Short mmCIF file of C-alpha atoms in Angstrom, two decimals:
data_model
loop_
_atom_site.label_atom_id
_atom_site.label_comp_id
_atom_site.label_asym_id
_atom_site.label_seq_id
_atom_site.Cartn_x
_atom_site.Cartn_y
_atom_site.Cartn_z
CA UNK A 1 120.97 35.11 101.75
CA UNK A 2 119.81 32.43 99.32
CA UNK A 3 117.78 34.23 96.64
CA UNK A 4 117.78 31.45 94.05
CA UNK A 5 116.29 28.43 95.78
CA UNK A 6 113.21 27.24 93.83
CA UNK A 7 109.91 26.67 95.59
CA UNK A 8 107.70 23.80 94.43
CA UNK A 9 109.46 23.99 91.09
CA UNK A 10 108.47 27.63 90.56
CA UNK A 11 111.50 29.91 90.96
CA UNK A 12 109.44 32.93 89.93
CA UNK A 13 107.46 32.66 93.17
CA UNK A 14 110.52 32.97 95.42
CA UNK A 15 112.41 36.20 95.96
CA UNK A 16 114.97 37.44 98.40
CA UNK A 17 112.81 40.38 99.51
CA UNK A 18 109.03 40.49 99.22
CA UNK A 19 107.51 43.95 99.70
CA UNK A 20 103.81 44.31 100.50
CA UNK A 21 102.34 47.61 99.32
CA UNK A 22 103.20 49.95 96.45
CA UNK A 23 102.53 53.25 98.20
CA UNK A 24 105.07 55.86 99.20
CA UNK A 25 106.80 53.44 101.62
CA UNK A 26 106.87 50.44 99.28
CA UNK A 27 108.07 52.38 96.23
CA UNK A 28 110.70 54.09 98.39
CA UNK A 29 111.90 50.75 99.75
CA UNK A 30 112.17 49.29 96.24
CA UNK A 31 114.16 52.33 95.11
CA UNK A 32 116.50 51.93 98.09
CA UNK A 33 117.05 48.26 97.29
CA UNK A 34 117.85 49.17 93.69
CA UNK A 35 120.27 51.89 94.74
CA UNK A 36 121.98 50.17 97.67
CA UNK A 37 121.67 46.47 96.81
CA UNK A 38 121.64 46.27 93.00
CA UNK A 39 120.72 42.82 91.80
CA UNK A 40 118.49 42.03 94.78
CA UNK A 41 115.62 39.79 93.70
CA UNK A 42 112.46 41.46 94.95
CA UNK A 43 108.75 41.68 94.19
CA UNK A 44 106.06 44.09 95.36
CA UNK A 45 102.56 42.76 95.97
CA UNK A 46 99.90 45.49 95.67
CA UNK A 47 96.20 44.90 96.25
CA UNK A 48 95.10 47.85 94.11
CA UNK A 49 95.31 48.18 90.33
CA UNK A 50 97.83 51.03 90.42
CA UNK A 51 100.72 52.21 92.54
CA UNK A 52 100.35 55.13 94.93
CA UNK A 53 98.73 53.71 98.05
CA UNK A 54 96.98 56.54 99.88
CA UNK A 55 97.33 58.80 96.85
CA UNK A 56 95.61 56.30 94.60
CA UNK A 57 92.84 55.58 97.12
CA UNK A 58 91.90 59.10 98.24
CA UNK A 59 90.25 61.12 95.47
CA UNK A 60 88.22 63.66 97.45
CA UNK A 61 88.36 67.33 96.36
CA UNK A 62 91.55 69.11 97.35
CA UNK A 63 93.34 65.96 98.56
CA UNK A 64 96.94 66.95 99.25
CA UNK A 65 99.90 66.35 101.50
CA UNK A 66 99.58 67.78 104.99
CA UNK A 67 103.35 68.15 105.32
CA UNK A 68 105.80 69.87 103.00
CA UNK A 69 106.91 67.96 99.92
CA UNK A 70 110.59 68.70 100.44
CA UNK A 71 110.58 66.36 103.43
CA UNK A 72 107.75 64.10 102.20
CA UNK A 73 109.62 63.36 98.98
CA UNK A 74 112.57 60.97 98.82
CA UNK A 75 116.05 62.37 99.56
CA UNK A 76 117.36 60.79 96.36
CA UNK A 77 114.67 62.36 94.13
CA UNK A 78 114.27 66.15 94.46
CA UNK A 79 110.79 67.62 94.61
CA UNK A 80 110.52 70.12 91.75
CA UNK A 81 106.83 70.96 91.92
CA UNK A 82 105.64 74.53 92.41
CA UNK A 83 103.66 73.87 95.58
CA UNK A 84 105.18 72.94 98.90
CA UNK A 85 102.02 70.99 99.78
CA UNK A 86 101.15 69.09 96.64
CA UNK A 87 97.81 67.74 95.45
CA UNK A 88 97.20 64.00 95.29
CA UNK A 89 97.58 63.81 91.50
CA UNK A 90 101.00 65.48 91.63
CA UNK A 91 102.14 63.10 94.37
CA UNK A 92 101.00 60.11 92.32
CA UNK A 93 102.95 61.50 89.39
CA UNK A 94 106.04 61.91 91.55
CA UNK A 95 105.81 58.30 92.76
CA UNK A 96 105.34 57.06 89.20
CA UNK A 97 108.45 58.97 88.13
CA UNK A 98 110.48 57.54 91.02
CA UNK A 99 109.32 54.03 90.13
CA UNK A 100 110.18 54.53 86.44
CA UNK A 101 113.63 55.94 87.20
CA UNK A 102 114.45 52.87 89.30
CA UNK A 103 112.70 50.31 87.05
CA UNK A 104 110.37 49.37 89.89
CA UNK A 105 107.05 48.85 88.13
CA UNK A 106 108.09 45.63 86.42
CA UNK A 107 108.55 44.17 89.91
CA UNK A 108 104.97 44.99 91.01
CA UNK A 109 102.18 42.42 90.95
CA UNK A 110 98.91 44.37 91.05
CA UNK A 111 95.51 43.16 92.20
CA UNK A 112 96.99 40.84 94.81
CA UNK A 113 95.87 40.90 98.44
CA UNK A 114 98.17 39.36 101.02
CA UNK A 115 96.21 37.19 103.45
CA UNK A 116 98.80 35.74 105.81
CA UNK A 117 102.48 34.92 106.16
CA UNK A 118 104.09 32.01 108.00
CA UNK A 119 107.75 31.68 108.93
CA UNK A 120 109.57 28.35 108.95
CA UNK A 121 112.82 28.25 110.90
CA UNK A 122 113.62 24.93 109.26
CA UNK A 123 113.50 26.51 105.78
CA UNK A 124 114.56 30.02 106.89
CA UNK A 125 111.88 31.59 104.76
CA UNK A 126 108.42 33.13 104.78
CA UNK A 127 105.51 31.53 102.96
CA UNK A 128 103.07 34.27 101.97
CA UNK A 129 99.53 33.32 101.01
CA UNK A 130 97.72 35.76 98.72
CA UNK A 131 94.49 36.07 96.77
CA UNK A 132 96.46 34.90 93.74
CA UNK A 133 98.56 32.04 95.00
CA UNK A 134 101.56 31.62 97.27
CA UNK A 135 104.95 33.32 97.38
CA UNK A 136 108.03 32.62 99.46
CA UNK A 137 110.83 34.94 100.44
CA UNK A 138 113.88 35.19 102.64
CA UNK A 139 112.89 38.63 103.99
CA UNK A 140 109.40 40.16 104.25
CA UNK A 141 108.91 43.94 104.25
CA UNK A 142 105.41 45.22 105.08
CA UNK A 143 104.81 48.69 103.61
CA UNK A 144 101.06 48.56 104.12
CA UNK A 145 100.46 51.87 105.88
CA UNK A 146 98.56 52.10 109.14
CA UNK A 147 94.86 52.21 108.28
CA UNK A 148 92.16 50.01 106.75
CA UNK A 149 91.69 50.71 103.04
CA UNK A 150 88.34 48.91 102.99
CA UNK A 151 86.55 51.12 105.55
CA UNK A 152 86.78 54.50 107.19
CA UNK A 153 85.67 55.29 110.70
CA UNK A 154 81.94 55.90 110.87
CA UNK A 155 80.54 56.73 114.33
CA UNK A 156 77.00 55.83 115.28
CA UNK A 157 74.77 58.55 113.81
CA UNK A 158 71.19 58.20 115.08
CA UNK A 159 68.48 58.79 112.50
CA UNK A 160 70.84 58.53 109.52
CA UNK A 161 68.29 56.44 107.62
CA UNK A 162 65.77 59.30 107.95
CA UNK A 163 68.00 61.84 106.20
CA UNK A 164 66.76 62.59 102.67
CA UNK A 165 70.08 63.98 101.41
CA UNK A 166 73.35 62.31 100.43
CA UNK A 167 76.01 60.98 102.84
CA UNK A 168 79.59 60.26 101.74
CA UNK A 169 82.87 59.36 103.42
CA UNK A 170 86.01 61.02 101.98
CA UNK A 171 87.74 57.63 101.71
CA UNK A 172 85.15 56.63 99.09
CA UNK A 173 84.34 59.89 97.32
CA UNK A 174 82.04 59.37 94.29
CA UNK A 175 83.61 60.68 91.09
CA UNK A 176 80.28 62.10 89.87
CA UNK A 177 79.15 63.76 93.13
CA UNK A 178 77.22 66.97 92.39
CA UNK A 179 78.12 69.96 94.58
CA UNK A 180 76.76 72.97 92.74
CA UNK A 181 74.49 75.06 94.93
CA UNK A 182 74.13 72.38 97.58
CA UNK A 183 74.22 72.95 101.33
CA UNK A 184 77.09 70.79 102.55
CA UNK A 185 77.89 69.83 106.14
CA UNK A 186 81.33 68.35 106.77
CA UNK A 187 81.45 66.46 110.07
CA UNK A 188 84.92 66.67 111.58
CA UNK A 189 87.73 69.16 112.09
CA UNK A 190 90.86 67.19 111.27
CA UNK A 191 93.17 67.34 108.27
CA UNK A 192 90.64 65.84 105.85
CA UNK A 193 87.87 68.29 106.75
CA UNK A 194 90.23 71.26 106.65
CA UNK A 195 91.36 70.13 103.19
CA UNK A 196 87.92 69.44 101.70
CA UNK A 197 86.11 72.58 102.84
CA UNK A 198 88.12 75.22 100.92
CA UNK A 199 88.19 72.94 97.86
CA UNK A 200 84.41 72.62 97.58
CA UNK A 201 83.36 76.01 99.00
CA UNK A 202 83.59 77.79 95.64
CA UNK A 203 81.17 75.35 93.99
CA UNK A 204 78.79 74.44 96.79
CA UNK A 205 76.04 76.77 97.94
CA UNK A 206 77.55 76.87 101.43
CA UNK A 207 79.79 74.57 103.46
CA UNK A 208 79.53 74.16 107.24
CA UNK A 209 82.20 72.43 109.30
CA UNK A 210 80.40 70.70 112.17
CA UNK A 211 82.81 69.87 114.96
CA UNK A 212 82.30 68.47 118.43
CA UNK A 213 85.31 70.45 119.67
CA UNK A 214 87.83 72.77 117.98
CA UNK A 215 91.20 71.83 116.51
CA UNK A 216 94.28 73.96 115.99
CA UNK A 217 94.69 75.13 112.40
CA UNK A 218 98.11 76.42 111.37
CA UNK A 219 98.33 78.50 108.15
CA UNK A 220 101.54 77.94 106.18
CA UNK A 221 102.69 79.26 102.80
CA UNK A 222 101.70 77.01 99.89
CA UNK A 223 104.89 77.97 98.04
CA UNK A 224 108.34 77.87 99.61
CA UNK A 225 110.03 81.15 98.66
CA UNK A 226 113.48 79.87 99.60
CA UNK A 227 113.05 76.85 97.35
CA UNK A 228 112.13 79.05 94.38
CA UNK A 229 115.09 81.35 95.02
CA UNK A 230 117.55 78.46 95.35
CA UNK A 231 116.28 76.61 92.28
CA UNK A 232 116.94 79.74 90.22
CA UNK A 233 120.61 79.61 91.24
CA UNK A 234 121.48 76.00 92.06
CA UNK A 235 120.85 72.54 90.70
CA UNK A 236 117.55 70.97 91.69
CA UNK A 237 119.40 68.44 93.85
CA UNK A 238 121.38 71.06 95.75
CA UNK A 239 118.33 73.26 96.25
CA UNK A 240 116.28 70.28 97.40
CA UNK A 241 118.93 69.27 99.92
CA UNK A 242 119.08 72.74 101.48
CA UNK A 243 115.31 73.23 101.65
CA UNK A 244 114.81 69.71 103.00
CA UNK A 245 117.30 70.38 105.81
CA UNK A 246 115.65 73.72 106.58
CA UNK A 247 112.20 72.15 106.76
CA UNK A 248 113.36 69.24 108.92
CA UNK A 249 114.80 71.72 111.42
CA UNK A 250 111.76 74.00 111.18
CA UNK A 251 109.12 71.31 111.73
CA UNK A 252 111.08 69.65 114.52
CA UNK A 253 111.65 73.07 116.08
CA UNK A 254 107.96 73.99 115.92
CA UNK A 255 106.97 70.66 117.47
CA UNK A 256 109.54 70.95 120.27
CA UNK A 257 108.65 74.59 120.99
CA UNK A 258 104.91 73.96 121.04
CA UNK A 259 105.29 71.00 123.40
CA UNK A 260 107.70 72.87 125.69
CA UNK A 261 105.82 76.19 125.81
CA UNK A 262 102.11 75.40 125.45
CA UNK A 263 100.89 78.73 126.85
CA UNK A 264 102.91 80.80 124.42
CA UNK A 265 101.99 78.47 121.57
CA UNK A 266 98.27 78.74 122.28
CA UNK A 267 98.52 82.54 122.20
CA UNK A 268 100.48 82.50 118.94
CA UNK A 269 97.93 80.26 117.23
CA UNK A 270 95.01 82.29 118.54
CA UNK A 271 96.60 85.59 117.45
CA UNK A 272 97.19 84.18 113.96
CA UNK A 273 93.58 82.99 113.65
CA UNK A 274 92.23 86.35 114.86
CA UNK A 275 94.40 88.18 112.34
CA UNK A 276 93.04 86.05 109.50
CA UNK A 277 89.38 86.10 110.59
CA UNK A 278 89.14 89.46 112.34
CA UNK A 279 86.72 88.10 114.94
CA UNK A 280 88.01 87.21 118.40
CA UNK A 281 84.74 85.71 119.60
CA UNK A 282 84.52 83.43 116.54
CA UNK A 283 88.10 82.24 117.07
CA UNK A 284 87.51 81.60 120.78
CA UNK A 285 84.38 79.60 120.00
CA UNK A 286 85.63 77.55 117.05
CA UNK A 287 89.44 77.59 116.89
CA UNK A 288 90.54 77.43 120.54
CA UNK A 289 90.77 73.79 121.68
CA UNK A 290 90.75 72.66 125.29
CA UNK A 291 94.03 70.76 124.83
CA UNK A 292 97.52 72.15 124.31
CA UNK A 293 99.12 72.29 120.84
CA UNK A 294 100.47 68.99 119.56
CA UNK A 295 98.54 66.88 122.05
CA UNK A 296 96.69 66.25 118.81
CA UNK A 297 98.20 66.78 115.40
CA UNK A 298 98.03 70.34 114.06
CA UNK A 299 96.05 70.71 110.85
CA UNK A 300 97.61 72.77 108.07
CA UNK A 301 95.81 75.37 105.94
CA UNK A 302 97.97 76.33 102.91
CA UNK A 303 97.93 80.12 102.61
CA UNK A 304 95.18 80.11 105.26
CA UNK A 305 92.64 78.86 102.70
CA UNK A 306 90.15 77.65 105.32
CA UNK A 307 90.15 81.03 107.04
CA UNK A 308 89.70 82.76 103.66
CA UNK A 309 86.62 80.63 102.86
CA UNK A 310 85.09 81.56 106.23
CA UNK A 311 85.99 85.23 105.92
CA UNK A 312 84.38 85.41 102.48
CA UNK A 313 81.16 83.80 103.73
CA UNK A 314 81.49 80.64 101.64
CA UNK A 315 82.04 78.46 104.71
CA UNK A 316 81.28 78.57 108.42
CA UNK A 317 81.92 76.56 111.58
CA UNK A 318 79.44 75.17 114.08
CA UNK A 319 80.75 73.70 117.33
CA UNK A 320 78.11 71.42 118.80
CA UNK A 321 77.18 67.78 119.24
CA UNK A 322 74.88 65.72 117.03
CA UNK A 323 71.56 64.74 118.58
CA UNK A 324 70.29 62.92 115.50
CA UNK A 325 69.77 63.17 111.77
CA UNK A 326 66.38 64.40 110.61
CA UNK A 327 65.00 64.43 107.03
CA UNK A 328 66.18 68.00 106.34
CA UNK A 329 69.58 67.80 108.01
CA UNK A 330 71.12 67.40 111.47
CA UNK A 331 69.53 68.25 114.78
CA UNK A 332 72.20 69.48 117.16
CA UNK A 333 72.60 69.01 120.87
CA UNK A 334 71.64 72.66 121.34
CA UNK A 335 68.26 71.93 119.73
CA UNK A 336 68.95 73.84 116.50
CA UNK A 337 68.68 72.08 113.13
CA UNK A 338 71.51 72.39 110.63
CA UNK A 339 70.00 72.06 107.12
CA UNK A 340 71.94 69.94 104.65
CA UNK A 341 71.64 68.46 101.18
CA UNK A 342 74.97 66.62 101.46
CA UNK A 343 76.82 65.39 104.56
CA UNK A 344 80.51 64.49 104.39
CA UNK A 345 81.60 62.27 107.28
CA UNK A 346 85.25 63.28 107.65
CA UNK A 347 85.28 61.28 110.85
CA UNK A 348 88.64 59.59 110.54
CA UNK A 349 90.41 56.35 109.79
CA UNK A 350 90.30 52.83 111.16
CA UNK A 351 93.80 51.80 112.25
CA UNK A 352 95.01 48.43 111.03
CA UNK A 353 98.42 47.09 112.09
CA UNK A 354 100.65 45.53 109.43
CA UNK A 355 97.94 45.81 106.80
CA UNK A 356 95.92 43.11 108.52
CA UNK A 357 98.42 40.43 107.46
CA UNK A 358 98.18 37.53 109.90
CA UNK A 359 101.61 36.26 110.97
CA UNK A 360 102.76 32.95 112.36
CA UNK A 361 106.26 31.87 113.38
CA UNK A 362 106.84 28.12 113.37
CA UNK A 363 103.11 27.61 113.75
CA UNK A 364 102.71 30.12 116.57
CA UNK A 365 100.36 33.03 115.81
CA UNK A 366 101.92 36.44 116.30
CA UNK A 367 99.78 39.19 117.85
CA UNK A 368 101.49 42.51 117.05
CA UNK A 369 100.41 43.93 120.43
CA UNK A 370 102.43 41.20 122.17
CA UNK A 371 105.64 42.28 120.46
CA UNK A 372 108.00 45.21 120.99
CA UNK A 373 109.09 47.35 118.05
CA UNK A 374 112.82 47.18 117.34
CA UNK A 375 114.04 50.57 116.04
CA UNK A 376 110.42 51.17 114.97
CA UNK A 377 111.03 48.81 112.06
CA UNK A 378 111.09 45.14 113.24
CA UNK A 379 109.21 43.04 115.81
CA UNK A 380 110.71 41.24 118.79
CA UNK A 381 110.83 37.50 118.25
CA UNK A 382 109.82 37.71 114.59
CA UNK A 383 112.61 36.74 112.15
CA UNK A 384 113.44 38.47 108.86
CA UNK A 385 110.47 40.81 108.90
CA UNK A 386 110.32 44.61 108.83
CA UNK A 387 107.47 47.11 108.65
CA UNK A 388 107.21 50.78 107.76
CA UNK A 389 105.51 53.34 110.00
CA UNK A 390 106.28 57.02 109.56
CA UNK A 391 106.27 59.96 111.95
CA UNK A 392 103.14 61.54 113.36
CA UNK A 393 104.65 65.00 113.89
CA UNK A 394 106.36 65.46 110.53
CA UNK A 395 106.56 63.81 107.11
CA UNK A 396 105.81 60.09 107.04
CA UNK A 397 108.54 59.49 104.48
CA UNK A 398 111.35 60.68 106.72
CA UNK A 399 111.08 57.55 108.85
CA UNK A 400 109.90 55.20 106.12
CA UNK A 401 113.12 56.02 104.25
CA UNK A 402 115.19 55.46 107.40
CA UNK A 403 113.46 52.09 107.78
CA UNK A 404 114.24 51.07 104.19
CA UNK A 405 117.88 52.08 104.63
CA UNK A 406 118.08 50.06 107.84
CA UNK A 407 116.77 46.98 106.01
CA UNK A 408 119.45 47.44 103.35
CA UNK A 409 122.16 47.71 106.02
CA UNK A 410 120.84 44.63 107.81
CA UNK A 411 120.81 42.58 104.59
CA UNK A 412 124.39 43.68 103.82
CA UNK A 413 125.46 42.69 107.32
CA UNK A 414 123.83 39.28 106.95
CA UNK A 415 125.51 38.70 103.58
CA UNK A 416 128.88 39.79 104.92
CA UNK A 417 128.74 37.47 107.91
CA UNK A 418 126.96 34.53 106.30
CA UNK A 419 123.73 34.88 108.27
CA UNK A 420 120.41 33.54 107.03
CA UNK A 421 118.17 34.80 109.84
CA UNK A 422 117.98 37.96 111.95
CA UNK A 423 115.61 38.08 114.92
CA UNK A 424 115.32 41.08 117.27
CA UNK A 425 115.69 39.79 120.83
CA UNK A 426 115.73 42.01 123.93
CA UNK A 427 118.59 41.14 126.27
CA UNK A 428 116.76 42.55 129.31
CA UNK A 429 113.16 43.45 130.00
CA UNK A 430 112.09 46.90 128.90
CA UNK A 431 108.94 48.79 129.93
CA UNK A 432 106.20 48.49 127.33
CA UNK A 433 104.17 51.48 126.26
CA UNK A 434 101.79 52.14 123.34
CA UNK A 435 103.51 52.54 119.99
CA UNK A 436 102.20 56.13 119.90
CA UNK A 437 101.62 57.66 123.33
CA UNK A 438 102.14 61.36 122.72
CA UNK A 439 98.98 62.06 120.69
CA UNK A 440 95.46 62.03 122.10
CA UNK A 441 93.62 61.90 118.78
CA UNK A 442 90.47 59.79 118.58
CA UNK A 443 91.76 57.47 115.85
CA UNK A 444 94.88 56.80 117.93
CA UNK A 445 92.87 55.99 121.07
CA UNK A 446 90.55 53.70 119.10
CA UNK A 447 93.18 51.57 117.42
CA UNK A 448 96.70 51.87 118.78
CA UNK A 449 96.18 49.03 121.28
CA UNK A 450 96.43 46.50 118.43
CA UNK A 451 99.86 47.77 117.34
CA UNK A 452 103.28 46.67 118.60
CA UNK A 453 104.48 48.22 121.84
CA UNK A 454 107.54 50.39 122.23
CA UNK A 455 110.22 49.95 124.85
CA UNK A 456 111.81 52.38 127.25
CA UNK A 457 115.36 52.24 125.93
CA UNK A 458 117.27 51.97 122.67
CA UNK A 459 116.98 50.13 120.34
CA UNK A 460 113.35 49.61 121.40
CA UNK A 461 112.38 53.28 121.41
CA UNK A 462 109.84 54.74 118.99
CA UNK A 463 110.72 58.42 118.85
CA UNK A 464 108.93 61.24 117.09
CA UNK A 465 112.27 62.88 116.37
CA UNK A 466 113.82 62.46 112.95
CA UNK A 467 117.09 64.16 113.90
CA UNK A 468 117.65 61.82 116.84
CA UNK A 469 116.78 58.78 114.72
CA UNK A 470 119.05 59.96 111.91
CA UNK A 471 121.98 60.38 114.29
CA UNK A 472 121.30 57.00 115.89
CA UNK A 473 121.41 55.38 112.44
CA UNK A 474 124.81 56.82 111.53
CA UNK A 475 126.97 54.21 113.33
CA UNK A 476 125.09 51.48 111.50
CA UNK A 477 125.13 49.02 114.41
CA UNK A 478 122.49 46.60 113.14
CA UNK A 479 123.64 43.75 115.39
CA UNK A 480 122.64 45.32 118.70
CA UNK A 481 120.18 42.99 120.49
CA UNK A 482 119.77 40.99 117.29
CA UNK A 483 120.04 37.20 117.27
CA UNK A 484 121.51 35.75 114.06
CA UNK A 485 121.41 32.25 112.62
CA UNK A 486 124.24 31.31 110.23
CA UNK A 487 123.30 30.27 106.74
CA UNK A 488 124.96 26.86 107.15
CA UNK A 489 122.94 26.14 110.30
CA UNK A 490 119.70 27.06 108.54
CA UNK A 491 120.49 24.76 105.61
CA UNK A 492 121.36 21.86 107.93
CA UNK A 493 118.07 22.42 109.81
CA UNK A 494 116.14 22.32 106.53
CA UNK A 495 117.47 18.87 105.56
#
């Protein structure tokens, strides 16, 4: 691929690979390029003032990974932290270390928002318009995550303007928010709520989790005993590799078992909650959902911290609907009033495909929902573009790393065969289904319709199975149902 062609006399504004986003996916992709394609000219455009993505944005109390760090971390950089589920600051530190070790930060342009990107077949390049000028590239890699950084989901809450207390959303947590002695109501029962409540319960007067319906909460050890034992005897890399493999098998096994045997799984989760709370009626009322396990994502409580906060009386759960806000708190559907000084709306995310970047190909607008995802990393009919979207049932990074490695293999293939352009193109029609169709979570239902579709056969499948995807990637057949344009043809077309 031609990485040296100047654009409007400004060679610094043209790169071979342009990465959008300096979060876990973007930093990982840059590291992969450095490791597998040394010398590749690339730039990362990041709208924030620092790298980290989610881990730079979210600053609410207790913010942490909701999967283990041995699979969330990169395979080429061992996780050496003490906790298996790390706090946000430790994850930011890990990403900064990875970036420093691979000399990534000098490639990042901070404070730059990507607005749109247009592909020209005549020039075989993308023109990317940003808040700080225009870039061009031969290959565009969108590592923008899956949700809107500018807003969280806020349902209609009648009477909110009458409430005399404070209302915050975890996505925009005030650094100086006072908690001491205050009565706090956290609306929601997902991963964010389950994380925040134990973190603030020691300081607040009391914390109540207000949920419309229960979620499954799975307690897991905060420290991996096997990892500690192995690190005492082996190198950090060897220990990391073993624990990573164990956790991949364990998480995939739990997911498969829970989906295959929902009755047994429900009983196991209920028995665990009863053991930790000692109150069967409380568990049945507040921790026994109507749906089967993994029809929505399980929330993780490290060392059962949420259950401990409830058992010790520092937190409680109310399962009810909201009628309206009143000056002193929240009036519930049952007629009772829940007093509150502070309300935390842990009500979810707003999904946003491809970071909201508007795409055109030869002047034709591209609607992501009209495309089919190729190997969960490219879009049908869209040349030289890849995106990163992790797993929903295990660590995001497992698939984002597979995606980055695929891009490296594709670029090598194009170099080897003299291709300038690669466009995924189905050879036969394939059934189209939602990109994620195995989770019934509210944020998925609200937003997944705007995302690319998935097909019903390889290479158009979007699986929630890292092992299957890893095995499928081994042969390295990047040419399957891919249409290539030779470099010479692209140059002739550009004249």
